[in-house]
Amino acid sequence: MDADRGQARRDSIRNVRRMSNWTAAALVVGTGAAAVALAHHPFPAATQVPAAAGQAGGARTQTGGTTAGPQAASGPQVTHSVATTTASGVAVTTTTHTVNGKTVVTQVRNAPAYADN
Amino acid sequence: MNAMAPRLTCAGPWQRVATGDDAVAVAERAALGTTARVAVWPPEDLGAACATVDDVLAVLDRQASRFRADSELSWLHAAGGGVFMLSDGLAEAVGVALAAARWTAGRTDPTVGEALISLGYDRDFAAIDQQCGEPPAMPAAVPGWRRVRLDGPLLRLPPGVRLDLGATAKGVGADRAVRAAISAAGHTGGVLVSLGGDIAVAGTPPREGWPVTVAEEPDPGGPPPPQLVRLADGAVATSSVTCRRWRRGGVMMHHIVDPRTGRPAGGPWRTASVAAATCAEANAAATAAIVAGGQAASWLTSEGLPARLVGHDGEVLCLGGWPGVSGRLIPVPAGNHVYVGTRSPGGPR
């Protein structure tokens, strides 16, 4: 009785060891196959880290990211100033004409402003 | 007008401006006591953009103007203090002004209204007697922004406190207008809106960014010359003590009040241009830089804001990546300090 029980226990342990060996072998083969597959098929470009802002014209400040960058490449080419940032509340109209091949820039102050100088 | 430009219609009194580029359409009109300018691409979107900006500015004027007797803000002042339920739009404008005051450590303060009036800036600038011989009154004390409480749309305004949203209102207007315009265009193309030189952009900018001139007004007749920079996102605003000046009894006044003294701000800088993620933030930072005086450079640097400061001698100091040469892109930092606690910029009308 004890001998039968001991034999059964040894058979059971042997089966478990056999299964473990097969499992380990399968894991080794699976890992190797995955590594080979990844080596031949890298992640698609869409999941890569976005290009640095500086590549599209935006510089990075000392304190963090910029909002300017990737958008800067997709609009039309515009060479002349379209607006003027100047003292609060006073706007300057900048008009550009081409006369005889020369660019003539005219600036007109729109809002009344007083200065003593 | 550029003869090659396509025929486009503008809403109301908008006037086309020829810049030399047919790829964008530009128009401007008088608004809010200054000049509003819109630039768009594709050019066909100009009419809709102008109409949208008109709507936004008309609403803002009815909400926040201290020069209109029928504005919501004037109604609050006429009531002499109390607790008020504001419109969403005025609540946002006041919230931005209070947030800017907190952010700038009180260098901008919406409670300078009474001080500005005591200095003589008591009406639209065009109507001020700019050579008044009467001596200036003693500057009114600035109550301080901490005395004003805003909880959602609920405003508690102490008696005698008059709000002036000048350090942020045009920026708020530009933020609202540019977002409304790009929304009206179905978020295609690009839009630039300038309110008196405070500029916000949205959508896809032209290649290399919107070309923008940085200048002083009136022309200083000396250094520095105007600078061309490019703006691809965010905003840029300029504050200066060289304009909106008037005399009271032989004393020169200007419109940027130091909340600590109630008097026109002194300090080494005559003009400050600042770029930021929103125009309200750029607007507030530029005014705060003038008021900060000798501490302006360190404060702007600590905030990571690109800035161009012009001293009274014409010397220029570029900070935070502001391009030192013409034609370069301004690196506008992400982030937002003044729309905190409010809805998204441009949301409430």
XYZ file of C-alpha atoms in Angstrom, chain A residues 22-114:
93
model
C 8.038 21.724 -21.850
C 6.746 25.035 -20.496
C 10.261 26.417 -20.120
C 11.163 25.310 -23.601
C 8.039 26.920 -25.026
C 8.833 30.186 -23.234
C 12.384 30.201 -24.591
C 11.190 29.576 -28.140
C 8.387 32.154 -27.843
C 10.675 34.848 -26.487
C 13.195 34.208 -29.242
C 10.521 34.377 -31.917
C 9.176 37.630 -30.496
C 12.650 39.165 -30.452
C 13.226 38.193 -34.080
C 9.834 39.600 -35.089
C 10.463 42.911 -33.319
C 13.883 43.199 -34.875
C 12.356 42.949 -38.336
C 9.213 45.039 -37.636
C 9.927 48.152 -35.495
C 7.137 50.241 -33.994
C 5.263 52.314 -36.553
C 6.329 55.943 -36.923
C 3.097 57.226 -35.436
C 4.067 55.939 -32.022
C 7.484 57.497 -32.016
C 8.268 60.501 -29.868
C 7.356 63.705 -31.738
C 10.208 65.556 -33.342
C 11.826 68.276 -31.293
C 10.189 71.655 -31.721
C 13.407 73.159 -32.948
C 13.279 71.017 -36.074
C 10.194 72.873 -37.233
C 11.387 76.292 -36.298
C 10.326 76.457 -32.667
C 13.045 76.849 -30.092
C 12.831 75.423 -26.625
C 12.910 77.789 -23.729
C 14.927 77.257 -20.608
C 11.820 76.460 -18.639
C 9.995 73.990 -20.837
C 8.219 73.267 -24.044
C 6.963 75.579 -26.668
C 3.630 75.750 -28.343
C 5.240 76.807 -31.587
C 6.706 74.142 -33.762
C 5.147 71.470 -35.908
C 2.392 73.784 -37.159
C 4.912 76.275 -38.473
C 5.601 74.304 -41.623
C 2.188 73.862 -43.200
C 0.811 77.314 -44.027
C 1.563 79.584 -46.981
C 4.760 81.530 -47.311
C 4.250 85.061 -45.947
C 7.141 87.473 -46.057
C 5.689 90.881 -45.184
C 4.622 91.976 -41.737
C 0.881 91.591 -41.209
C 0.599 93.389 -37.857
C 2.562 95.487 -35.405
C 2.817 94.963 -31.695
C 3.379 98.325 -30.119
C 2.398 100.330 -27.092
C -0.946 99.353 -25.651
C -3.875 100.910 -27.352
C -2.055 102.424 -30.266
C -1.987 100.617 -33.565
C 0.168 101.250 -36.575
C -1.043 100.531 -40.067
C 1.798 99.173 -42.148
C 1.154 99.222 -45.869
C 3.583 97.772 -48.339
C 3.563 98.664 -52.022
C 5.913 97.796 -54.782
C 6.797 100.842 -56.864
C 9.161 100.471 -59.795
C 10.428 97.251 -58.337
C 11.147 98.798 -54.940
C 9.268 97.953 -51.779
C 7.776 101.023 -50.133
C 6.567 100.623 -46.551
C 4.166 103.213 -45.157
C 3.241 103.339 -41.492
C 0.250 105.330 -40.268
C -0.655 105.776 -36.618
C -4.334 105.135 -36.083
C -5.188 106.083 -32.548
C -4.522 109.547 -31.145
C -1.540 109.573 -28.861
C 0.194 112.472 -27.254
